[in-house]
Coordinates of C-alpha atoms in Angstrom, one line a residue:
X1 CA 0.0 0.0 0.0
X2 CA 1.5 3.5 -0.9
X3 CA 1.7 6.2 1.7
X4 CA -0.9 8.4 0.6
X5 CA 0.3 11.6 -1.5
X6 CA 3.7 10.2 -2.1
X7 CA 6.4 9.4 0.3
X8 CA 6.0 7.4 4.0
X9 CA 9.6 8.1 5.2
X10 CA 9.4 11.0 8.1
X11 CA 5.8 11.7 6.6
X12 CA 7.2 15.1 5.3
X13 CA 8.7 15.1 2.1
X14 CA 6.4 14.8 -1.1
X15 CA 5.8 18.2 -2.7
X16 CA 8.0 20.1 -0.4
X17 CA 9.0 23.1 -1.1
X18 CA 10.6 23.9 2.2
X19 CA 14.4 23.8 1.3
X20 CA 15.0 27.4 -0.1
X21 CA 17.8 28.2 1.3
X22 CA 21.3 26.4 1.4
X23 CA 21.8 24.1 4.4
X24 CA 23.0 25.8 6.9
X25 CA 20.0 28.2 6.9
X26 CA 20.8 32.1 7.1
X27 CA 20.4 33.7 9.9
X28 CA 17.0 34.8 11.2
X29 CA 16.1 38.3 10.7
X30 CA 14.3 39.9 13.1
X31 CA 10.2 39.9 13.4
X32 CA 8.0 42.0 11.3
X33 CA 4.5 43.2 10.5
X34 CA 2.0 44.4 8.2
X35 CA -0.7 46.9 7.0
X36 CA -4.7 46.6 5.4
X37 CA -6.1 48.9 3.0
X38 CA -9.6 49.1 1.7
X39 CA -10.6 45.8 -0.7
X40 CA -12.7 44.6 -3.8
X41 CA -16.5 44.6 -4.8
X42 CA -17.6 41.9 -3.3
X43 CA -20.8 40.3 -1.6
X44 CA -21.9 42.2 1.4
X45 CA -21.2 38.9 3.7
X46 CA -18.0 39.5 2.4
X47 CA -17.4 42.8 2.5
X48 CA -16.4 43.6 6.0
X49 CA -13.1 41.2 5.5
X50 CA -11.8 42.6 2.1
X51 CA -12.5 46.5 3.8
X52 CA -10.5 45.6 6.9
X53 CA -7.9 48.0 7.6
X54 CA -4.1 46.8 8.0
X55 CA -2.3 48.4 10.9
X56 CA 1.9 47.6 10.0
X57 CA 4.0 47.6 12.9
X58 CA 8.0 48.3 12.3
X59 CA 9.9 45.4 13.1
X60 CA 13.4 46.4 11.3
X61 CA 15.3 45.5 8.8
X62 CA 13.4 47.3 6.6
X63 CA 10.3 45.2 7.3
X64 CA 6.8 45.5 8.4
X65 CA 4.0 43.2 9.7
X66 CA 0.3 43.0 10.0
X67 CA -2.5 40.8 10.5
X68 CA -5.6 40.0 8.2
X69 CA -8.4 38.6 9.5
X70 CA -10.1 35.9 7.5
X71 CA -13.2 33.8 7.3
X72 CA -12.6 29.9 8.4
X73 CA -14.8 28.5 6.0
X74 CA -15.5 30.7 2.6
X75 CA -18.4 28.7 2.1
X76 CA -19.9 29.9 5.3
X77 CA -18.2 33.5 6.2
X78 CA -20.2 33.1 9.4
X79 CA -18.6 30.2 10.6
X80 CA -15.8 31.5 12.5
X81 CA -12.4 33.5 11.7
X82 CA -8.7 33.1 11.1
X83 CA -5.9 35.4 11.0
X84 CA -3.4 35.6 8.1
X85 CA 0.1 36.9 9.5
X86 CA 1.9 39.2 6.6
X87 CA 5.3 40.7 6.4
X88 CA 6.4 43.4 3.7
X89 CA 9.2 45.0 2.8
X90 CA 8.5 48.2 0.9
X91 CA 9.5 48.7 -2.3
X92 CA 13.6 49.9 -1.6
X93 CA 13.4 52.4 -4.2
X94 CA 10.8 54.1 -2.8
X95 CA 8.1 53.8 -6.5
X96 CA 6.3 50.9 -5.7
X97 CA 4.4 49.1 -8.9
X98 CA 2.5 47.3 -6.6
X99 CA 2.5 44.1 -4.0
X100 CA 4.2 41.4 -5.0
X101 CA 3.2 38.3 -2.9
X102 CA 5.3 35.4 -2.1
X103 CA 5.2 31.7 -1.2
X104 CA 8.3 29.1 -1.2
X105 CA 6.3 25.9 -0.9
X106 CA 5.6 23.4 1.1
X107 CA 2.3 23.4 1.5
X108 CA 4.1 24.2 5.4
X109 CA 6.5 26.6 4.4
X110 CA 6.5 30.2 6.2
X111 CA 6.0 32.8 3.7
X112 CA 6.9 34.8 6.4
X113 CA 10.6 33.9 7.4
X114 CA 11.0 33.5 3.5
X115 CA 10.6 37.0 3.1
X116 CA 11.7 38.3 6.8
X117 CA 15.3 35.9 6.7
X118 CA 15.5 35.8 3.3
X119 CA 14.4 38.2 1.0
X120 CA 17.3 38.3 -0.9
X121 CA 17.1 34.7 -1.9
X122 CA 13.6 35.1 -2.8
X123 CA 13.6 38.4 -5.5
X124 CA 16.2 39.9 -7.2
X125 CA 17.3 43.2 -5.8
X126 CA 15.8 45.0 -9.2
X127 CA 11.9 43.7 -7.9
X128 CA 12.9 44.6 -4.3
X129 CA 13.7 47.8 -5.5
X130 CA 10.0 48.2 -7.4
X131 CA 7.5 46.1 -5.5
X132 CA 6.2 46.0 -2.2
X133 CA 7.5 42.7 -0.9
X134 CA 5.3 40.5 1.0
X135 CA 5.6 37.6 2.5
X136 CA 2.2 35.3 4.4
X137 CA 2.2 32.4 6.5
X138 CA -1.0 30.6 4.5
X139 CA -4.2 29.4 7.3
X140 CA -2.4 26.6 9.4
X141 CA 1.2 27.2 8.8
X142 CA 3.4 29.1 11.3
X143 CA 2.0 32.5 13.1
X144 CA -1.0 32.4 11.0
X145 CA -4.0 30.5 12.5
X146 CA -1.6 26.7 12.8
X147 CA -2.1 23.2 12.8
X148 CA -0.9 21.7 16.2
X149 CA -0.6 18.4 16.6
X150 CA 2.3 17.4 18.8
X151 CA 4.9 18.4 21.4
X152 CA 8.9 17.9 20.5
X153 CA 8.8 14.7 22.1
X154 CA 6.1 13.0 20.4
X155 CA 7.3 14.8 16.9
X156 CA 10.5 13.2 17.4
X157 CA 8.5 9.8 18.0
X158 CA 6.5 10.3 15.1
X159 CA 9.5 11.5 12.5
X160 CA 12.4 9.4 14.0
X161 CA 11.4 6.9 16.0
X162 CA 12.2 3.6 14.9
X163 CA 9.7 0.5 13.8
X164 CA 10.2 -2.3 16.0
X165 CA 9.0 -5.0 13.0
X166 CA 10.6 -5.8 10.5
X167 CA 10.1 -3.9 7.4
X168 CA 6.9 -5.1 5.4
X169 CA 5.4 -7.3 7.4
X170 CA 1.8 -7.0 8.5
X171 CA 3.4 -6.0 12.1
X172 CA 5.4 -3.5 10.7
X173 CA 2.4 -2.0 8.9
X174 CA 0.0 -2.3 12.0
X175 CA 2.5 -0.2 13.8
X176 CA 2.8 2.6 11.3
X177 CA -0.9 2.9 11.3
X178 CA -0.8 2.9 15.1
X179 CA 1.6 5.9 14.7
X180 CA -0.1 7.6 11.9
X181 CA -3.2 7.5 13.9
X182 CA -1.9 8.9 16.8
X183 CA -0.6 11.7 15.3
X184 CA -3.8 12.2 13.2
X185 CA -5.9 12.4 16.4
X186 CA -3.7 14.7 18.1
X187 CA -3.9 17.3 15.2
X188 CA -8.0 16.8 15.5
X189 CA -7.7 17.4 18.9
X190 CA -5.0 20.3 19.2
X191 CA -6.0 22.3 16.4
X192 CA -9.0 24.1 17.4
X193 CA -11.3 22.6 14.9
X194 CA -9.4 24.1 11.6
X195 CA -8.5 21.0 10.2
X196 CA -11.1 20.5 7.5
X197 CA -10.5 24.2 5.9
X198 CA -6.7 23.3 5.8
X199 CA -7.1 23.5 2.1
X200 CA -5.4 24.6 -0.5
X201 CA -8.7 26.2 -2.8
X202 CA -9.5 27.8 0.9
X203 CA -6.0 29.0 0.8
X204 CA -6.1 30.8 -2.4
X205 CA -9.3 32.1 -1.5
X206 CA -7.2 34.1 1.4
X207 CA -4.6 35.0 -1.0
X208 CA -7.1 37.1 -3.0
X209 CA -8.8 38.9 0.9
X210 CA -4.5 40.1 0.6
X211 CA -4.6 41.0 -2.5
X212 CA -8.0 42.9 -1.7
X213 CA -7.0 44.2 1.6
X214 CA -3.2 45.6 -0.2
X215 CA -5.0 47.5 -2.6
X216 CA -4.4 45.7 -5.7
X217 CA -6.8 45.0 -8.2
X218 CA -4.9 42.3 -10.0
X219 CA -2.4 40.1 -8.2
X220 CA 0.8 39.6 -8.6
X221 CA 2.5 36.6 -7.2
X222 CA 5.9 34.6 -7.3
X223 CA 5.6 30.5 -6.5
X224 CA 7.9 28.3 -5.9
X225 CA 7.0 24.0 -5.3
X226 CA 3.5 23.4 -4.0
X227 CA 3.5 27.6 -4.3
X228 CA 2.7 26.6 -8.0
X229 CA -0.3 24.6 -7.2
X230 CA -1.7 27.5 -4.9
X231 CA -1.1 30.0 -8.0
X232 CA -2.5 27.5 -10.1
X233 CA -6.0 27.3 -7.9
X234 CA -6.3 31.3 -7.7
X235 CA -6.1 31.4 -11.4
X236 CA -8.9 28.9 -11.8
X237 CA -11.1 30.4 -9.3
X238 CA -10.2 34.3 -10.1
X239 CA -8.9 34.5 -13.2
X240 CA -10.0 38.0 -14.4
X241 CA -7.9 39.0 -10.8
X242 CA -4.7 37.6 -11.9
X243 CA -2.1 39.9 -12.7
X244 CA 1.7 38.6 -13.6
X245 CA 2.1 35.3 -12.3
X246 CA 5.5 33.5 -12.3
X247 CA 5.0 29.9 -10.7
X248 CA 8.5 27.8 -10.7
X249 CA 8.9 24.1 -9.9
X250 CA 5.3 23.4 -11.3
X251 CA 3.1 20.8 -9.8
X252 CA 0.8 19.2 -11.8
X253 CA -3.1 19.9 -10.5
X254 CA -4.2 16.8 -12.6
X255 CA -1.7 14.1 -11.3
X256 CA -3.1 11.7 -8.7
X257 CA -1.5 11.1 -4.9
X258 CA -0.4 8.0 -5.8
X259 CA 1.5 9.1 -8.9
X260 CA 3.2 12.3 -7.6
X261 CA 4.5 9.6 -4.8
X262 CA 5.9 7.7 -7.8
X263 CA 7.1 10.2 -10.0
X264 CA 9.0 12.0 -7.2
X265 CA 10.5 9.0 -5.8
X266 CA 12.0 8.6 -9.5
X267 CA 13.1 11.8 -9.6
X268 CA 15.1 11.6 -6.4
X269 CA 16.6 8.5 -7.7
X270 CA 17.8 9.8 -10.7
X271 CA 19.2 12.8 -9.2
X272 CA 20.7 11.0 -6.3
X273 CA 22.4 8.9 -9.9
X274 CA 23.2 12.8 -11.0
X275 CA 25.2 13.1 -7.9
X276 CA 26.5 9.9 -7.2
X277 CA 28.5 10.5 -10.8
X278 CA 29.8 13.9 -9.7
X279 CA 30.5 12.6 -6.4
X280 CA 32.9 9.7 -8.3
X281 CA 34.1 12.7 -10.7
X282 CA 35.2 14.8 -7.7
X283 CA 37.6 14.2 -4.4
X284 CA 36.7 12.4 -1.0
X285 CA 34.0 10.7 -2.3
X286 CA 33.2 7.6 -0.1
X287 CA 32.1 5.5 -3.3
X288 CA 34.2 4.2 -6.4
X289 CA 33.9 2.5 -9.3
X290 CA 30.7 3.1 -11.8
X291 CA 27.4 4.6 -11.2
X292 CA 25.7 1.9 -11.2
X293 CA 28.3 -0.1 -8.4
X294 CA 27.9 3.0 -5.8
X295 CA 24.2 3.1 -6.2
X296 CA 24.4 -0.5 -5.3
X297 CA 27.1 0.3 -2.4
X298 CA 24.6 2.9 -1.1
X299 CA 21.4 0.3 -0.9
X300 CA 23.8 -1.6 0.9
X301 CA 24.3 1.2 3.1
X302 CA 20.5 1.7 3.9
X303 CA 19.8 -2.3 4.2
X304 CA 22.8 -2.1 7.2
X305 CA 21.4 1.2 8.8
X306 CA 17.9 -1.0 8.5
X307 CA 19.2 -3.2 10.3
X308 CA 21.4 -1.9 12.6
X309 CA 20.9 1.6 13.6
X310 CA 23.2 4.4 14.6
X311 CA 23.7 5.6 17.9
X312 CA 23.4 9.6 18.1
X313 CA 24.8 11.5 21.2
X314 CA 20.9 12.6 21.9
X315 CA 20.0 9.0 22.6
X316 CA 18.6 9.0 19.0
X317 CA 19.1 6.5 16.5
X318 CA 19.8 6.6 12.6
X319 CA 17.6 4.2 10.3
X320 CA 17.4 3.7 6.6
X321 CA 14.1 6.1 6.7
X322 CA 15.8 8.7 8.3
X323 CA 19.1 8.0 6.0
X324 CA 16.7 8.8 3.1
X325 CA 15.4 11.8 4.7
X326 CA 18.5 13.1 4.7
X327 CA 19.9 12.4 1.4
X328 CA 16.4 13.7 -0.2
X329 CA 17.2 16.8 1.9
X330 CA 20.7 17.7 -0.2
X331 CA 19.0 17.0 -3.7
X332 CA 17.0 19.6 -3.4
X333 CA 20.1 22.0 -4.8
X334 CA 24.1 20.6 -6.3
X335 CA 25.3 23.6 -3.6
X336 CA 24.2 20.4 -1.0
X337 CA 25.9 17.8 -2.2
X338 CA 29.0 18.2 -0.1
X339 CA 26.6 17.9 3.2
X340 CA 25.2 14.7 1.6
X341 CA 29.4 13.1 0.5
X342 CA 30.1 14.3 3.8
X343 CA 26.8 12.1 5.8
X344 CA 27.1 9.3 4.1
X345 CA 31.3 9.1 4.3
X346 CA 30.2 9.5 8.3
X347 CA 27.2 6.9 8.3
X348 CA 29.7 4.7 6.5
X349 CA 31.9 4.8 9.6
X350 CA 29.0 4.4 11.6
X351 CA 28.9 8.3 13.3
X352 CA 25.0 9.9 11.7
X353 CA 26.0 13.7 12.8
X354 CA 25.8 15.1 9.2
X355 CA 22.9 12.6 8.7
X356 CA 20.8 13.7 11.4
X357 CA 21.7 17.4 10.7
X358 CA 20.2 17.2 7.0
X359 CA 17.1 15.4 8.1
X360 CA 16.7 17.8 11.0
X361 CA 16.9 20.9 8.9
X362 CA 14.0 19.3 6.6
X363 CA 11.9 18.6 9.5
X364 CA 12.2 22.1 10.8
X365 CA 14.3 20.9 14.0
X366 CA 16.9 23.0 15.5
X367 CA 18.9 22.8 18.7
X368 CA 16.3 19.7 19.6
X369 CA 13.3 22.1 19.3
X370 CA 10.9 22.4 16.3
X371 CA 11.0 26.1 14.8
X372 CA 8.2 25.4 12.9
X373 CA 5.0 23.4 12.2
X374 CA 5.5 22.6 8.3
X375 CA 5.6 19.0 8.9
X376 CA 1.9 19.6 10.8
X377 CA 0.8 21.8 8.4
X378 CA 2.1 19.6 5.4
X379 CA 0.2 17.0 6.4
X380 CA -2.9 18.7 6.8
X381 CA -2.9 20.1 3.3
X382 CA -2.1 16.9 1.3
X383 CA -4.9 15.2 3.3
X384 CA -7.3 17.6 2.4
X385 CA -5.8 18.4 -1.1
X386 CA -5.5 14.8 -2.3
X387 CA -8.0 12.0 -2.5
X388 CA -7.0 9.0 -0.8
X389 CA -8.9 6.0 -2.6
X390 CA -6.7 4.2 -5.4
X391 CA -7.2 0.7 -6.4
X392 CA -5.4 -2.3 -5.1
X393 CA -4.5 -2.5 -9.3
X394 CA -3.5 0.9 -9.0
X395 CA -1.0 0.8 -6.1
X396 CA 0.3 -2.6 -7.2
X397 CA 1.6 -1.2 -10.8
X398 CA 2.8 1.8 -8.8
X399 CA 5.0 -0.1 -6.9
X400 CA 6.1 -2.2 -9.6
X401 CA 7.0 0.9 -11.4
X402 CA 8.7 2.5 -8.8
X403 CA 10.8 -1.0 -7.9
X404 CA 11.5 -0.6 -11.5
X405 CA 13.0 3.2 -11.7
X406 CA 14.1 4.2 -8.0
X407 CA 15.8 0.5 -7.1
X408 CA 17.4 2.4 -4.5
X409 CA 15.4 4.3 -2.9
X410 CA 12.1 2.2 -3.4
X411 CA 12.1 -0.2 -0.1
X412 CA 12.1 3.0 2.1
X413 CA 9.0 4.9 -0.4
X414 CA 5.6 2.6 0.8
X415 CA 3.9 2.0 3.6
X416 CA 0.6 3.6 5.2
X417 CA -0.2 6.7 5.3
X418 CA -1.4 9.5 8.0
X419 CA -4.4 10.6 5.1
X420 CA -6.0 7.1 5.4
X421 CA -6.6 7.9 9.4
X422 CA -7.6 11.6 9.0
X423 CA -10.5 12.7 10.7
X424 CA -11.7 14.0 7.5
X425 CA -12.4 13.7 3.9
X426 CA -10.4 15.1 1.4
X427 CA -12.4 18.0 -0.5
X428 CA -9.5 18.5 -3.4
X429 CA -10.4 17.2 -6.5
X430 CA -7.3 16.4 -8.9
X431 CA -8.2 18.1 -12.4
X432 CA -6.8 20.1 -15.3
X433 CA -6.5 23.8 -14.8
X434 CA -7.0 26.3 -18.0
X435 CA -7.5 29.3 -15.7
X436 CA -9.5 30.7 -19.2
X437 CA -9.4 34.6 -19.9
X438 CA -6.0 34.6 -17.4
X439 CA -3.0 37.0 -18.2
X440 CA 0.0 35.2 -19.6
X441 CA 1.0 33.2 -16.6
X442 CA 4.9 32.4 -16.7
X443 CA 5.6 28.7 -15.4
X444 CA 9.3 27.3 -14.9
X445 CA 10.8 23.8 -15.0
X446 CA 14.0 22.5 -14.6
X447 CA 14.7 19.3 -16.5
X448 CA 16.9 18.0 -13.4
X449 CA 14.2 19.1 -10.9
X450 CA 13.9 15.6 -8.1
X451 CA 11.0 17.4 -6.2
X452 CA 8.7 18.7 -9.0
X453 CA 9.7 16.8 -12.3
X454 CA 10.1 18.8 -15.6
X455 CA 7.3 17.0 -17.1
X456 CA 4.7 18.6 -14.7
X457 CA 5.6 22.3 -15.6
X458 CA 5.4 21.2 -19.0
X459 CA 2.2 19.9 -18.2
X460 CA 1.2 22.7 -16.2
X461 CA 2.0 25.1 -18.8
X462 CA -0.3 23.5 -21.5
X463 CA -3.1 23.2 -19.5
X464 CA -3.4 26.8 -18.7
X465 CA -5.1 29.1 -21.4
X466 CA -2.2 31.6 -20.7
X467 CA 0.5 29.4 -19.7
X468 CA 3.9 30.0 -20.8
X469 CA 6.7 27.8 -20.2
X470 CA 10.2 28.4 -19.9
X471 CA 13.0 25.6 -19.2
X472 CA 16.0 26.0 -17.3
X473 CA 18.5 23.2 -18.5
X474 CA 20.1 22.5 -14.9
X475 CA 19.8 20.6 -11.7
X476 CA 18.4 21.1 -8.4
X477 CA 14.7 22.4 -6.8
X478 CA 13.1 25.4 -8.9
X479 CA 14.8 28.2 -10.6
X480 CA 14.9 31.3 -10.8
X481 CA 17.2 33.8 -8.6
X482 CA 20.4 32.7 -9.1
X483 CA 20.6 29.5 -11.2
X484 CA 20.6 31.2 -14.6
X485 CA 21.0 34.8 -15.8
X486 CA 18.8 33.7 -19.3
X487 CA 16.0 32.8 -16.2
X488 CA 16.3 35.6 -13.8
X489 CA 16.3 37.9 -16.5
X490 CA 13.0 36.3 -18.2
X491 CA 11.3 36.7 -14.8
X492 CA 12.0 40.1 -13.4
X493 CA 11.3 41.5 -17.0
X494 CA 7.7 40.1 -17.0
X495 CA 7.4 41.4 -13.3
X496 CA 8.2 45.0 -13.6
X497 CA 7.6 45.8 -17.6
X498 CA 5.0 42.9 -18.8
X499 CA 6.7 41.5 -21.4
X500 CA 6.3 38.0 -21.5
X501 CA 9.1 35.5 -21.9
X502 CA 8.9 33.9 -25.2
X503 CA 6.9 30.5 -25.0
X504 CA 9.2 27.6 -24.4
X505 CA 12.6 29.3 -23.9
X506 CA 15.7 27.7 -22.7
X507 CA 17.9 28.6 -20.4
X508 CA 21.4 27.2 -19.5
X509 CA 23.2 27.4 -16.0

């Protein structure tokens, strides 16, 4: 049985956008806040939310923060309310076009501490310098209105504790659906009764009360990952609001759970091939001979680590699930394969420091605290997002395929997943998306991309009325801002003078 959405492992992988940065992260910046203006013509049940006034609050660095309070459930604006945490940093040189809104993935990631620690990784310094800024923690991530499931102890159970069956067995797999419901009712029961408008059509809904509440009548947005997919559902549901969109790393909205599970699994495979050859290419590379003999050196690895787990210095130990963890977590970008040469030399000698420190950064754990609730939040999206039922026919070629592809990584990609226990039903619905009578919207693929394959922006890109793809010949998780000059330049020239990137131009590192 496939983990539902894609990947079992720590439960917090498939369609993550969550590594921007290089590992080690920057350094945190210092809080922010943000400001309302008067919104758009809308229904009069509405109306009081998109004419809410933004006080910002100074919070240095340049930045700014506010809070925007939201309905729970659009369907029924009388059923409670959220609140939407914003940063912004205005436009540096002073003539602002506009807002330019920002999310780096996920679903979990903190637009927020995107912007606030990292600005500079997410624009260029030329749409710094002409748009407001603005980062947003969407409903359930981070200082918006979160998801809370678990305390650092049982989030350390539930992403690194170790199965006490042996893997595959009916044991094994009653005891990871022991787990996954335990951690299922906890977010039911800490969360304040959010969980079933944890979605992402709810969350584009809120991304138009910003747009409404900034002031702008179209929007303009930058996405990066699962970003994409949020872009992608504001288009469909308001596409005479969109303005210029640029979504990079595209998800496809018509691929099914089980197959983004598969195809991402073979993508981390064949990038983890990608680096095993310039691993073998370069110096102090813990593997020799061909390709194809380290990639059999490393399943031997994982089938030890299975078996016999390392010892950490925080009573922790390292398994083959957490092992994957952590060498997904250096794919996302080449600049991390040195972390990932440098873990697995270690694991070989049996000490899982650099190990543990890759899979902690993915899972949002620093200094044995959790900085964040991205692994909550993730999970609560993809449940929601993603219908669950697949045939027994389905899941069985699935795996064949994936046995076929991923050799490697395949024994540590199944199991159960938390979205069969969920307390409730998924409401996404996995379809096409032509966002008709949209602006051009820009959408970016890189052919070497593990997380979000190429093949989904090309998809992505055709399916959309406007779409407009541009390919970045390269490696590593999305694209734009620093990866290629022939990208960068294609993007901030659609932002800030609306000339749209010729349809299907390359770009080389």
């Amino acid at each position: 049985m496939l983990a539902a959405v894609a990947i079992l492992l720590t439960g917090a992988l498939a369609l993550s956008g969550c590594l921007y940065a290089q590992i080690p992260p920057t350094e945190e910046g210092g809080p922010c806040v943000t400001q309302p203006e008067v919104g758009a013509d809308v229904s009069s049940e509405l109306r009081p939310f998109y004419e809410q006034e933004l006080e910002w609050a100074d919070c240095g660095n340049g930045m700014e923060t506010a809070t925007v309070t939201a309905p729970l459930d659009w369907n029924d604006p009388s059923a409670g309310e959220i609140e939407l945490e914003l940063v912004r940093q205005p436009a540096t040189g002073g003539d602002s076009l506009g807002s330019l809104l920002i999310n780096p993935g996920g679903p979990g990631a903190s637009g927020y501490d995107f912007v606030a620690e990292s600005v500079d990784f997410a624009v260029s310094e030329q749409l710094q310098e002409r748009y407001d800024i603005i980062g947003f923690d969407p409903r359930g991530v981070g200082r918006s209105t979160p998801v809370k499931c678990l305390d650092t102890a049982g989030m350390d159970d539930f992403l690194y504790d170790l199965p006490q069956h042996p893997r595959g067995t009916p044991e094994w797999e009653e005891e990871l659906v022991a787990e996954n419901q335990g951690f299922a009712d906890a977010c039911e029961q800490n969360s304040g009764g959010i969980l079933e408008f944890i979605t992402t059509d709810q969350a584009a809904r809120d991304m138009d009360l910003i747009r409404g509440v900034l002031g702008d009548e179209k929007l303009t947005y930058l996405g990066y990952s699962y970003g994409t997919f949020l872009g992608a559902t504001y288009a469909k549901l308001f596409p005479d609001r969109v303005g210029r969109l640029v979504l990079d790393g595209a998800i496809d909205p018509s691929v099914s759970g089980t197959d983004v599970g598969i195809t991402q699994g073979i993508g981390f495979e064949r990038a983890l091939r990608t680096y095993m050859q310039s691993c073998l290419d370069g110096e102090g590379c813990p593997f020799d001979g061909t390709v194809d003999q380290a990639m059999g050196d490393l399943s031997a690895l994982l089938a030890a680590v299975d078996r016999s787990p390392l010892p950490a210095p925080d009573d922790r130990q390292l398994g083959a699930d957490t092992l994957v963890t952590a060498i997904v977590a250096a794919l996302y970008a080449p600049e991390n394969w040195t972390y990932l040469t440098q873990a697995l030399s270690e694991a070989l000698q049996g000490d899982p420091t650099t190990a543990f420190m890759l899979a902690d950064f993915y899972n949002g754990r620093e200094n044995g605290e959790y900085a964040d609730n991205s692994s909550e939040a993730f999970q609560a999206y993809n449940c929601m997002d993603y219908p669950v039922a697949q045939s027994q026919e389905a899941e069985d070629a699935a795996s064949a395929l994936l046995e076929k592809e991923a050799p490697t990584i395949a024994p540590y990609w199944e199991g159960p997943g938390v979205c069969e226990v969920w307390p409730h039903e998924p409401t996404g619905v996995r379809e096409k998306i032509a966002a008709s009578g949209a602006a051009p919207i820009v959408v970016i693929g890189t052919t070497g991309d593990p997380a979000t394959p190429y093949d989904w922006a090309v998809s992505l890109a055709d399916q959309l009325s406007s779409g407009v793809l541009v390919t970045y010949e390269g490696e590593g998780h999305t694209a734009y801002n620093g990866q290629s000059d022939c990208v960068d330049e294609a993007v901030d020239t659609y932002f800030l003078e609306g000339t749209v990137p010729e349809d299907g131009l390359r770009c080389s590192p």
